[in-house]
Amino acid sequence: METLSALLYLVASVCFIMALRGLSSPETSRQGNLYGMVGMTIAILTTLALPIVQSYWMIVLGIAIGGGIGYVIAKKIEMTALPQLVAAFHSLVGLAAVFVALSAFYSPEAYGIGVPGAIAKGSLVEMALGTAIGAITFTGSIVAFAKLQGLVTGKPLVFPFQHHLNAALGVLTILLILWLVQSNSSAALWLIVGVSLALGFLLILPIGGADMPVVISMLNSYSGWAAAGIGFTLQNNLLIITGALVGSSGAILSYIMCKGMNRSIFNVILGGFGGESAAAAAGVGGAERGTVKAGSPEDAAYIMKNAQSVIIVPGYGMAVAQAQHALREMADLLKKEGVDVKYAIHPVAGRMPGHMNVLLAEANVPYDEVFELEDINRDFGTADVAFVIGANDVTNPAAKTDPQSPIYGMPILDVEKAKTVFFIKRGMAAGYAGVENELFFRPNTMMLFGDAKKVTEEVVKATE
Ligand code: NAP
């Protein structure tokens, strides 16, 4: 049985690796998902068939309660609320890691790692690391959830000597781990829980709204490492592999997003990046104001029909309005008129990594018309029209010109270089980072005020 389960765990692990590979491109993502589902089914069935499972009723009850809650949430959740849902789920992974470590500490015989007061040193290290990472993930994810849900301000919360305090708590955690390993003391373990809970809270608190995407993927990575820690405690190879896959892919994604946002990965891990400048000036764009020119959908249709090239820049507002289908219809009509139409995707457009790609794929936008920032930014200089639909921060030149801005340093889509820029949005509100966008006042900008879907549908009507 042991050899068979090891073999099946290996097959499941390979499925998970294939799943990650598949998810790296929109074309293969469905297949990737399928691999993931097959792998998870094999993993669950194999685990349930292990001889250590002595009774099923608790497991079935857990699956029924957890599965039921998950089903209801999945049915109800709006696409735009997914980031906070992900953050909430990460917190549960962290909490589970803490619970598993605590139960292993109080019943080590059940885990085959010793007896109370004399637990194997290696197991104590694994337990302590799982507890610390799990507790940091738990409170960090709760703060991220509260920020994304708007329960607390998205602005960075900074106070003097914050980094020193974080560093001191980090060192204290290491000392407590050493104490636990030396003494088997329950006080040491509970102190690790307490200090790590505080650390998770303090690490995420100073992070500003515009940097939340990186935080989400970083917490995703932490939750993976916490799961790997549980795997060591439970001596379950598959959990170790799966946790490590989640941990490392989350870390790679964070690295890619840091590069996209021009941030340092070390600052993210240590918490509080971008905090100082953001605190100084959130909400102030330093914009030179001019007059705002509002246009009609008919104006937009006329200009785009007569253009040679149009670059569409989708953002969070497109997701809110669910305007992707109308948008594709508009693009199809323009293509029929001989216009070259492309889509430009900023790495943090929307509210989760890949948000815009998912919505455009849902509307069957051809993949070869969708370009990443670095592949298309040059084209704005020769484009006739930039059609910005519900995007704001990702086009804001304050990221290049205002060192005091919370988004300073983030690469942006250079929409202002196009001959005409349309901004579809409901009013003059700032984007997620709370910074005014001076492009709204530029002479080559025309605002198309209204709900993104409604306005696009009217453009479609006027184009037909
Ligand atoms: P954004 O800066 O948040 O701007 C979205 C704009 O859409 C708003 O200015 C809003 O203006 C408009 N809008 C909202 N609902 C609309 C509707 N129904 N119809 C038309 N317009 C609507 O969005 P973004 O340019 O996509 O930038 C993303 C921001 O979110 C960045 O700051 C990024 O750092 C942050 N973020 C990203 C992620 C991620 O993983 N991608 C995660 C968390 C945070 P009105 O209210 O005036 O209409």
Short mmCIF file of C-alpha atoms and ligand atoms in Angstrom, two decimals:
data_model
loop_
_atom_site.label_atom_id
_atom_site.label_comp_id
_atom_site.label_asym_id
_atom_site.label_seq_id
_atom_site.Cartn_x
_atom_site.Cartn_y
_atom_site.Cartn_z
CA MET A 1 0.00 0.00 0.00
CA GLU A 2 2.84 2.37 0.89
CA THR A 3 4.49 1.97 -2.52
CA LEU A 4 1.18 2.37 -4.33
CA SER A 5 0.27 5.52 -2.42
CA ALA A 6 3.77 6.95 -3.04
CA LEU A 7 3.32 6.25 -6.74
CA LEU A 8 -0.12 7.84 -6.83
CA TYR A 9 1.18 10.89 -4.95
CA LEU A 10 3.91 11.16 -7.58
CA VAL A 11 1.31 11.05 -10.36
CA ALA A 12 -0.71 13.76 -8.55
CA SER A 13 2.42 15.91 -8.17
CA VAL A 14 3.18 15.62 -11.88
CA CYS A 15 -0.44 16.64 -12.62
CA PHE A 16 0.03 19.75 -10.44
CA ILE A 17 3.22 20.68 -12.26
CA MET A 18 1.44 20.21 -15.62
CA ALA A 19 -1.42 22.35 -14.26
CA LEU A 20 0.97 25.22 -13.47
CA ARG A 21 2.55 24.87 -16.88
CA GLY A 22 -0.87 24.94 -18.56
CA LEU A 23 -1.94 28.00 -16.59
CA SER A 24 1.02 29.99 -17.90
CA SER A 25 -0.80 30.83 -21.14
CA PRO A 26 -4.48 31.57 -21.88
CA GLU A 27 -4.51 29.03 -24.73
CA THR A 28 -3.55 26.12 -22.50
CA SER A 29 -5.17 27.27 -19.25
CA ARG A 30 -8.30 25.09 -19.58
CA GLN A 31 -6.11 22.03 -20.03
CA GLY A 32 -4.01 23.18 -17.08
CA ASN A 33 -7.13 23.42 -14.90
CA LEU A 34 -8.13 19.94 -15.95
CA TYR A 35 -4.73 18.57 -14.92
CA GLY A 36 -5.14 20.30 -11.57
CA MET A 37 -8.57 18.73 -11.01
CA VAL A 38 -7.37 15.26 -11.96
CA GLY A 39 -4.31 15.63 -9.70
CA MET A 40 -6.43 16.80 -6.78
CA THR A 41 -8.91 13.93 -7.23
CA ILE A 42 -6.06 11.39 -7.21
CA ALA A 43 -4.53 13.11 -4.16
CA ILE A 44 -7.78 13.12 -2.14
CA LEU A 45 -8.77 9.54 -2.99
CA THR A 46 -5.27 8.24 -2.22
CA THR A 47 -5.19 10.05 1.12
CA LEU A 48 -8.62 8.75 2.08
CA ALA A 49 -7.51 5.18 1.29
CA LEU A 50 -4.44 5.39 3.56
CA PRO A 51 -4.52 2.97 6.50
CA ILE A 52 -3.98 5.83 9.00
CA VAL A 53 -7.51 7.04 8.23
CA GLN A 54 -9.51 5.23 10.88
CA SER A 55 -12.91 6.83 10.62
CA TYR A 56 -14.62 8.70 7.85
CA TRP A 57 -17.50 10.51 9.48
CA MET A 58 -15.45 13.52 10.65
CA ILE A 59 -13.86 13.82 7.21
CA VAL A 60 -17.21 13.61 5.43
CA LEU A 61 -18.69 16.17 7.82
CA GLY A 62 -15.75 18.53 7.21
CA ILE A 63 -16.03 18.16 3.43
CA ALA A 64 -19.81 18.68 3.59
CA ILE A 65 -19.58 21.85 5.72
CA GLY A 66 -16.51 23.32 3.95
CA GLY A 67 -17.71 22.27 0.50
CA GLY A 68 -21.20 23.66 1.17
CA ILE A 69 -19.85 27.04 2.27
CA GLY A 70 -17.41 27.09 -0.67
CA TYR A 71 -20.22 26.27 -3.12
CA VAL A 72 -22.44 29.09 -1.88
CA ILE A 73 -19.56 31.60 -1.94
CA ALA A 74 -18.46 30.55 -5.43
CA LYS A 75 -22.02 30.96 -6.73
CA LYS A 76 -22.49 34.37 -5.16
CA ILE A 77 -19.12 36.02 -5.56
CA GLU A 78 -18.73 38.87 -8.06
CA MET A 79 -15.68 38.65 -10.28
CA THR A 80 -14.57 42.05 -8.97
CA ALA A 81 -14.55 40.76 -5.38
CA LEU A 82 -12.25 37.81 -6.13
CA PRO A 83 -9.05 39.40 -4.74
CA GLN A 84 -10.53 39.83 -1.25
CA LEU A 85 -11.98 36.32 -1.43
CA VAL A 86 -8.55 34.96 -2.28
CA ALA A 87 -7.08 36.92 0.64
CA ALA A 88 -9.76 35.51 2.97
CA PHE A 89 -9.05 31.94 1.82
CA HIS A 90 -5.30 32.42 2.32
CA SER A 91 -6.00 33.39 5.92
CA LEU A 92 -7.72 30.01 6.43
CA VAL A 93 -4.68 28.13 5.07
CA GLY A 94 -2.52 30.02 7.55
CA LEU A 95 -4.87 29.25 10.42
CA ALA A 96 -4.98 25.55 9.46
CA ALA A 97 -1.17 25.43 9.62
CA VAL A 98 -1.24 26.87 13.14
CA PHE A 99 -3.92 24.39 14.28
CA VAL A 100 -2.08 21.39 12.83
CA ALA A 101 1.17 22.45 14.54
CA LEU A 102 -0.61 22.96 17.87
CA SER A 103 -2.35 19.58 17.69
CA ALA A 104 0.96 17.90 16.80
CA PHE A 105 2.58 19.62 19.79
CA TYR A 106 -0.07 18.43 22.23
CA SER A 107 -0.51 14.91 20.75
CA PRO A 108 2.89 14.06 19.28
CA GLU A 109 2.24 10.31 19.61
CA ALA A 110 -0.55 10.57 17.05
CA TYR A 111 1.96 11.96 14.56
CA GLY A 112 4.76 9.58 15.48
CA ILE A 113 7.12 12.42 16.41
CA GLY A 114 7.71 11.62 20.11
CA VAL A 115 5.84 12.07 23.35
CA PRO A 116 4.72 15.29 25.09
CA GLY A 117 7.78 17.04 26.51
CA ALA A 118 10.15 14.98 24.36
CA ILE A 119 9.33 15.76 20.73
CA ALA A 120 12.03 15.16 18.11
CA LYS A 121 14.05 18.35 17.57
CA GLY A 122 13.61 18.29 13.78
CA SER A 123 9.84 18.05 14.20
CA LEU A 124 9.87 21.00 16.61
CA VAL A 125 11.69 23.13 14.02
CA GLU A 126 9.15 22.18 11.31
CA MET A 127 6.29 22.82 13.72
CA ALA A 128 7.67 26.22 14.76
CA LEU A 129 8.23 27.32 11.16
CA GLY A 130 4.75 26.12 10.11
CA THR A 131 3.24 27.98 13.07
CA ALA A 132 5.14 31.21 12.42
CA ILE A 133 4.47 31.31 8.66
CA GLY A 134 0.86 30.22 9.21
CA ALA A 135 0.20 32.92 11.83
CA ILE A 136 1.84 35.63 9.67
CA THR A 137 -0.27 34.50 6.71
CA PHE A 138 -3.43 34.51 8.86
CA THR A 139 -3.27 38.10 10.15
CA GLY A 140 -1.56 39.44 7.02
CA SER A 141 -4.37 38.05 4.86
CA ILE A 142 -7.02 39.47 7.17
CA VAL A 143 -5.50 42.96 6.85
CA ALA A 144 -5.28 42.49 3.06
CA PHE A 145 -8.95 41.41 3.01
CA ALA A 146 -10.01 44.42 5.09
CA LYS A 147 -8.09 46.80 2.81
CA LEU A 148 -9.44 45.31 -0.41
CA GLN A 149 -12.99 45.18 0.93
CA GLY A 150 -12.70 48.85 1.94
CA LEU A 151 -13.21 48.04 5.65
CA VAL A 152 -9.99 49.91 6.48
CA THR A 153 -8.32 52.60 4.41
CA GLY A 154 -6.34 51.41 1.40
CA LYS A 155 -3.80 54.15 2.16
CA PRO A 156 -0.51 53.04 3.73
CA LEU A 157 -0.58 53.18 7.52
CA VAL A 158 2.87 54.15 8.62
CA PHE A 159 4.38 55.10 11.97
CA PRO A 160 7.92 55.86 13.17
CA PHE A 161 10.37 52.97 13.61
CA GLN A 162 7.97 50.54 11.92
CA HIS A 163 10.75 48.67 10.13
CA HIS A 164 12.79 48.46 13.33
CA LEU A 165 9.79 47.01 15.16
CA ASN A 166 9.23 44.43 12.38
CA ALA A 167 12.92 43.47 12.41
CA ALA A 168 12.87 43.13 16.22
CA LEU A 169 9.78 40.88 16.06
CA GLY A 170 11.47 38.77 13.35
CA VAL A 171 14.56 38.28 15.53
CA LEU A 172 12.35 37.54 18.56
CA THR A 173 10.55 34.81 16.55
CA ILE A 174 13.88 33.14 15.72
CA LEU A 175 14.92 33.27 19.40
CA LEU A 176 11.58 31.77 20.45
CA ILE A 177 12.03 28.95 17.91
CA LEU A 178 15.45 28.19 19.42
CA TRP A 179 13.92 28.22 22.91
CA LEU A 180 11.14 25.85 21.81
CA VAL A 181 13.61 23.41 20.25
CA GLN A 182 15.78 23.44 23.40
CA SER A 183 13.00 23.19 25.95
CA ASN A 184 9.84 21.68 24.40
CA SER A 185 8.12 24.56 26.22
CA SER A 186 4.48 25.21 25.39
CA ALA A 187 4.96 28.85 26.45
CA ALA A 188 7.55 29.22 23.67
CA LEU A 189 5.13 27.83 21.08
CA TRP A 190 2.27 30.11 22.19
CA LEU A 191 4.64 33.10 22.16
CA ILE A 192 5.64 32.20 18.58
CA VAL A 193 1.93 32.21 17.69
CA GLY A 194 1.39 35.62 19.35
CA VAL A 195 4.49 37.34 17.95
CA SER A 196 3.87 35.98 14.42
CA LEU A 197 0.22 37.09 14.51
CA ALA A 198 1.42 40.61 15.38
CA LEU A 199 4.12 40.46 12.69
CA GLY A 200 1.63 39.48 9.94
CA PHE A 201 -0.56 42.41 10.93
CA LEU A 202 2.34 44.89 10.97
CA LEU A 203 3.86 43.68 7.69
CA ILE A 204 0.74 44.33 5.61
CA LEU A 205 -0.57 47.45 7.38
CA PRO A 206 1.90 49.88 5.77
CA ILE A 207 1.33 48.66 2.23
CA GLY A 208 -0.58 51.09 0.03
CA GLY A 209 -3.50 50.33 -2.29
CA ALA A 210 -1.57 50.39 -5.54
CA ASP A 211 0.79 47.71 -4.25
CA MET A 212 -1.88 45.29 -3.06
CA PRO A 213 -1.60 42.98 -6.11
CA VAL A 214 1.94 42.08 -5.13
CA VAL A 215 0.84 41.53 -1.54
CA ILE A 216 -1.87 39.11 -2.63
CA SER A 217 0.54 36.97 -4.59
CA MET A 218 3.08 37.18 -1.75
CA LEU A 219 0.48 35.97 0.76
CA ASN A 220 -0.39 33.22 -1.69
CA SER A 221 3.25 32.21 -1.58
CA TYR A 222 3.30 32.35 2.26
CA SER A 223 0.20 30.15 2.41
CA GLY A 224 2.00 27.59 0.21
CA TRP A 225 5.00 27.51 2.54
CA ALA A 226 2.66 27.17 5.51
CA ALA A 227 1.03 24.17 3.80
CA ALA A 228 4.47 22.67 3.14
CA GLY A 229 5.18 23.12 6.86
CA ILE A 230 2.00 21.17 7.67
CA GLY A 231 3.20 18.51 5.23
CA PHE A 232 6.39 18.05 7.25
CA THR A 233 4.46 17.81 10.51
CA LEU A 234 2.01 15.29 9.03
CA GLN A 235 4.85 13.53 7.19
CA ASN A 236 2.86 13.78 3.99
CA ASN A 237 5.08 14.07 0.91
CA LEU A 238 2.31 15.27 -1.36
CA LEU A 239 1.45 18.16 0.93
CA ILE A 240 5.12 19.13 1.06
CA ILE A 241 5.38 19.08 -2.74
CA THR A 242 2.07 20.89 -3.28
CA GLY A 243 2.89 23.49 -0.63
CA ALA A 244 6.30 24.07 -2.19
CA LEU A 245 4.71 24.41 -5.66
CA VAL A 246 2.24 27.02 -4.38
CA GLY A 247 4.99 28.73 -2.37
CA SER A 248 7.46 28.95 -5.22
CA SER A 249 4.97 29.80 -7.96
CA GLY A 250 3.52 32.54 -5.71
CA ALA A 251 7.02 33.86 -5.11
CA ILE A 252 7.79 33.81 -8.87
CA LEU A 253 4.52 35.63 -9.61
CA SER A 254 5.36 38.20 -6.93
CA TYR A 255 8.78 38.68 -8.49
CA ILE A 256 7.26 39.16 -11.96
CA MET A 257 4.71 41.62 -10.56
CA CYS A 258 7.42 43.48 -8.65
CA LYS A 259 9.32 43.85 -11.89
CA GLY A 260 6.11 45.02 -13.60
CA MET A 261 5.52 47.55 -10.81
CA ASN A 262 9.19 48.51 -10.55
CA ARG A 263 9.34 47.53 -6.86
CA SER A 264 11.94 45.61 -4.90
CA ILE A 265 10.96 42.05 -3.92
CA PHE A 266 12.90 42.38 -0.64
CA ASN A 267 10.85 45.38 0.36
CA VAL A 268 7.69 43.36 -0.26
CA ILE A 269 8.84 40.45 1.87
CA LEU A 270 9.87 42.80 4.65
CA GLY A 271 6.68 44.86 4.32
CA GLY A 272 6.06 48.56 3.96
CA PHE A 273 7.40 49.30 0.52
CA GLY A 274 6.25 52.52 -1.09
CA GLY A 275 4.85 53.51 2.27
CA GLU A 276 6.83 56.63 2.93
CA SER A 277 6.21 58.38 -0.35
CA ALA A 278 2.63 57.19 -0.46
CA ALA A 279 1.87 58.51 2.98
CA ALA A 280 3.26 61.86 1.95
CA ALA A 281 1.00 62.35 -0.97
CA ALA A 282 -1.84 59.93 -1.46
CA GLY A 283 -4.63 61.68 -3.26
CA VAL A 284 -2.50 64.46 -4.75
CA GLY A 285 -1.57 64.13 -8.36
CA GLY A 286 0.34 67.38 -8.76
CA ALA A 287 -1.64 67.69 -11.95
CA GLU A 288 -1.62 70.74 -14.17
CA ARG A 289 -5.29 71.26 -14.66
CA GLY A 290 -6.77 72.30 -17.96
CA THR A 291 -10.33 71.98 -19.15
CA VAL A 292 -12.14 68.69 -19.45
CA LYS A 293 -13.53 67.91 -22.88
CA ALA A 294 -16.52 65.58 -22.88
CA GLY A 295 -17.58 63.81 -26.06
CA SER A 296 -20.44 61.59 -27.17
CA PRO A 297 -20.39 57.94 -28.27
CA GLU A 298 -21.17 59.21 -31.78
CA ASP A 299 -18.01 61.37 -31.75
CA ALA A 300 -15.97 58.35 -30.65
CA ALA A 301 -17.52 56.11 -33.31
CA TYR A 302 -16.80 58.66 -36.03
CA ILE A 303 -13.17 59.19 -35.02
CA MET A 304 -12.45 55.46 -34.61
CA LYS A 305 -14.10 54.48 -37.92
CA ASN A 306 -11.78 56.90 -39.65
CA ALA A 307 -8.69 55.79 -37.74
CA GLN A 308 -6.03 53.41 -38.97
CA SER A 309 -5.14 52.01 -35.59
CA VAL A 310 -6.96 51.81 -32.27
CA ILE A 311 -5.45 50.47 -29.05
CA ILE A 312 -7.95 49.45 -26.38
CA VAL A 313 -6.85 49.74 -22.74
CA PRO A 314 -9.19 47.89 -20.39
CA GLY A 315 -9.20 48.43 -16.62
CA TYR A 316 -11.16 47.77 -13.47
CA GLY A 317 -14.21 49.76 -14.69
CA MET A 318 -14.63 47.37 -17.62
CA ALA A 319 -14.81 44.51 -15.13
CA VAL A 320 -17.36 46.34 -12.96
CA ALA A 321 -19.55 47.12 -15.96
CA GLN A 322 -18.96 43.69 -17.58
CA ALA A 323 -18.38 45.57 -20.81
CA GLN A 324 -16.06 43.00 -22.42
CA HIS A 325 -18.69 41.55 -24.80
CA ALA A 326 -19.81 44.96 -26.06
CA LEU A 327 -16.14 45.88 -26.40
CA ARG A 328 -15.41 42.89 -28.61
CA GLU A 329 -18.43 43.71 -30.72
CA MET A 330 -17.06 47.24 -31.15
CA ALA A 331 -13.63 45.89 -32.09
CA ASP A 332 -15.16 43.49 -34.65
CA LEU A 333 -17.05 46.34 -36.31
CA LEU A 334 -13.93 48.51 -36.44
CA LYS A 335 -11.92 45.64 -37.92
CA LYS A 336 -14.59 45.30 -40.62
CA GLU A 337 -13.98 48.97 -41.43
CA GLY A 338 -10.30 48.13 -41.93
CA VAL A 339 -9.08 49.54 -38.60
CA ASP A 340 -6.15 47.79 -36.90
CA VAL A 341 -7.37 46.97 -33.36
CA LYS A 342 -5.17 45.79 -30.49
CA TYR A 343 -5.64 45.41 -26.75
CA ALA A 344 -3.00 46.61 -24.26
CA ILE A 345 -2.90 44.90 -20.86
CA HIS A 346 -1.13 46.40 -17.88
CA PRO A 347 0.18 43.78 -15.38
CA VAL A 348 -1.92 45.23 -12.52
CA ALA A 349 -5.01 46.36 -14.44
CA GLY A 350 -8.19 45.37 -12.64
CA ARG A 351 -8.06 43.83 -9.20
CA MET A 352 -6.21 40.53 -9.63
CA PRO A 353 -3.37 39.19 -11.73
CA GLY A 354 -4.65 38.26 -15.19
CA HIS A 355 -8.05 39.90 -14.52
CA MET A 356 -8.30 41.58 -17.92
CA ASN A 357 -7.00 38.52 -19.81
CA VAL A 358 -9.72 36.37 -18.24
CA LEU A 359 -12.49 38.82 -19.16
CA LEU A 360 -11.28 39.28 -22.72
CA ALA A 361 -10.93 35.51 -23.15
CA GLU A 362 -14.51 35.13 -21.87
CA ALA A 363 -15.61 37.48 -24.67
CA ASN A 364 -13.61 35.42 -27.20
CA VAL A 365 -11.17 38.19 -28.03
CA PRO A 366 -8.44 36.53 -30.15
CA TYR A 367 -5.26 36.02 -28.10
CA ASP A 368 -3.07 37.43 -30.85
CA GLU A 369 -4.75 40.83 -30.49
CA VAL A 370 -3.88 41.05 -26.79
CA PHE A 371 -0.48 42.49 -25.85
CA GLU A 372 1.43 42.93 -22.61
CA LEU A 373 2.70 46.38 -21.63
CA GLU A 374 6.29 45.93 -22.78
CA ASP A 375 5.20 44.57 -26.16
CA ILE A 376 2.81 47.39 -27.03
CA ASN A 377 3.88 50.54 -25.24
CA ARG A 378 5.91 51.73 -28.22
CA ASP A 379 2.87 51.49 -30.49
CA PHE A 380 0.94 54.29 -28.76
CA GLY A 381 3.23 56.83 -30.46
CA THR A 382 1.88 55.82 -33.87
CA ALA A 383 -1.69 54.95 -32.84
CA ASP A 384 -4.58 57.19 -33.86
CA VAL A 385 -6.75 56.31 -30.87
CA ALA A 386 -6.22 54.96 -27.36
CA PHE A 387 -9.63 53.75 -26.13
CA VAL A 388 -9.29 53.59 -22.35
CA ILE A 389 -12.24 51.74 -20.89
CA GLY A 390 -12.51 51.87 -17.10
CA ALA A 391 -8.75 52.12 -16.60
CA ASN A 392 -7.14 54.94 -14.68
CA ASP A 393 -4.05 54.33 -12.51
CA VAL A 394 -2.39 52.19 -15.19
CA THR A 395 -2.31 55.21 -17.52
CA ASN A 396 -1.47 57.90 -14.95
CA PRO A 397 1.75 59.79 -15.86
CA ALA A 398 2.20 60.76 -12.17
CA ALA A 399 3.91 57.35 -11.98
CA LYS A 400 6.70 58.87 -14.10
CA THR A 401 6.70 62.50 -13.06
CA ASP A 402 5.74 62.78 -9.38
CA PRO A 403 8.19 61.18 -6.92
CA GLN A 404 5.71 61.90 -4.12
CA SER A 405 2.97 59.82 -5.75
CA PRO A 406 2.11 56.38 -4.33
CA ILE A 407 2.33 54.94 -7.84
CA TYR A 408 5.71 56.57 -8.60
CA GLY A 409 8.01 54.14 -10.39
CA MET A 410 5.22 51.89 -11.71
CA PRO A 411 5.49 51.55 -15.50
CA ILE A 412 2.35 52.86 -17.20
CA LEU A 413 0.72 52.46 -20.57
CA ASP A 414 1.71 55.60 -22.54
CA VAL A 415 -1.81 56.27 -23.85
CA GLU A 416 -1.21 60.03 -24.01
CA LYS A 417 1.10 59.49 -26.98
CA ALA A 418 -1.84 58.46 -29.19
CA LYS A 419 -3.38 61.21 -31.34
CA THR A 420 -6.71 60.97 -29.50
CA VAL A 421 -7.36 59.42 -26.11
CA PHE A 422 -10.86 58.41 -25.04
CA PHE A 423 -11.50 57.75 -21.37
CA ILE A 424 -14.74 55.93 -20.58
CA LYS A 425 -15.65 56.39 -16.95
CA ARG A 426 -18.63 57.50 -14.95
CA GLY A 427 -17.18 60.71 -13.54
CA MET A 428 -13.91 62.35 -12.56
CA ALA A 429 -13.15 59.95 -9.68
CA ALA A 430 -9.59 58.83 -9.02
CA GLY A 431 -8.51 55.20 -9.48
CA TYR A 432 -7.66 52.64 -6.79
CA ALA A 433 -4.50 54.45 -5.66
CA GLY A 434 -6.48 57.64 -5.06
CA VAL A 435 -4.39 59.79 -7.39
CA GLU A 436 -5.84 62.35 -9.80
CA ASN A 437 -5.03 61.67 -13.45
CA GLU A 438 -3.83 64.75 -15.30
CA LEU A 439 -4.55 63.11 -18.66
CA PHE A 440 -8.25 63.93 -18.22
CA PHE A 441 -7.33 67.59 -18.71
CA ARG A 442 -5.09 67.17 -21.75
CA PRO A 443 -6.12 68.70 -25.12
CA ASN A 444 -5.94 65.34 -26.96
CA THR A 445 -8.22 63.64 -24.39
CA MET A 446 -11.97 63.25 -24.79
CA MET A 447 -13.98 61.94 -21.84
CA LEU A 448 -16.91 59.64 -22.59
CA PHE A 449 -18.85 59.81 -19.34
CA GLY A 450 -21.09 56.90 -18.36
CA ASP A 451 -21.13 53.22 -17.48
CA ALA A 452 -18.51 51.40 -19.57
CA LYS A 453 -20.95 48.84 -20.99
CA LYS A 454 -23.65 51.39 -21.82
CA VAL A 455 -21.25 53.78 -23.51
CA THR A 456 -19.59 50.99 -25.51
CA GLU A 457 -22.97 49.70 -26.64
CA GLU A 458 -23.82 53.21 -27.82
CA VAL A 459 -20.49 53.40 -29.69
CA VAL A 460 -21.37 50.06 -31.31
CA LYS A 461 -24.76 51.43 -32.38
CA ALA A 462 -23.16 54.54 -33.83
CA THR A 463 -20.52 52.48 -35.66
CA GLU A 464 -22.96 50.10 -37.34
P1 NAP B 1 -8.39 51.95 -11.40
O1 NAP B 1 -7.20 52.83 -11.36
O2 NAP B 1 -8.93 51.42 -10.14
O3 NAP B 1 -9.54 52.83 -12.13
C1 NAP B 1 -10.73 52.27 -12.50
C2 NAP B 1 -11.63 53.38 -13.01
O4 NAP B 1 -12.80 52.76 -13.50
C3 NAP B 1 -12.05 54.34 -11.91
O5 NAP B 1 -11.37 55.57 -12.03
C4 NAP B 1 -13.57 54.48 -12.10
O6 NAP B 1 -13.88 55.86 -12.34
C5 NAP B 1 -13.87 53.67 -13.34
N1 NAP B 1 -15.08 52.86 -13.22
C6 NAP B 1 -15.53 52.14 -12.17
N2 NAP B 1 -16.69 51.54 -12.47
C7 NAP B 1 -16.98 51.89 -13.74
C8 NAP B 1 -18.06 51.59 -14.62
N3 NAP B 1 -19.10 50.81 -14.25
N4 NAP B 1 -18.04 52.11 -15.86
C9 NAP B 1 -17.02 52.92 -16.25
N5 NAP B 1 -15.99 53.24 -15.47
C10 NAP B 1 -15.96 52.72 -14.22
O7 NAP B 1 -8.20 50.73 -12.39
P2 NAP B 1 -6.94 50.27 -13.25
O8 NAP B 1 -6.46 51.37 -14.13
O9 NAP B 1 -7.36 48.97 -13.84
O10 NAP B 1 -5.78 50.05 -12.18
C11 NAP B 1 -5.84 49.00 -11.25
C12 NAP B 1 -5.51 49.54 -9.87
O11 NAP B 1 -5.89 48.54 -8.91
C13 NAP B 1 -4.03 49.79 -9.68
O12 NAP B 1 -3.83 50.85 -8.78
C14 NAP B 1 -3.56 48.46 -9.07
O13 NAP B 1 -2.37 48.59 -8.34
C15 NAP B 1 -4.74 48.16 -8.15
N6 NAP B 1 -4.88 46.73 -7.81
C16 NAP B 1 -4.63 45.79 -8.75
C17 NAP B 1 -4.72 44.44 -8.43
C18 NAP B 1 -4.35 43.40 -9.46
O14 NAP B 1 -3.89 42.32 -9.09
N7 NAP B 1 -4.54 43.66 -10.74
C19 NAP B 1 -5.12 44.05 -7.12
C20 NAP B 1 -5.42 45.05 -6.17
C21 NAP B 1 -5.28 46.40 -6.55
P3 NAP B 1 -15.36 56.42 -12.09
O15 NAP B 1 -15.71 56.08 -10.68
O16 NAP B 1 -15.25 57.88 -12.35
O17 NAP B 1 -16.25 55.74 -13.07
#
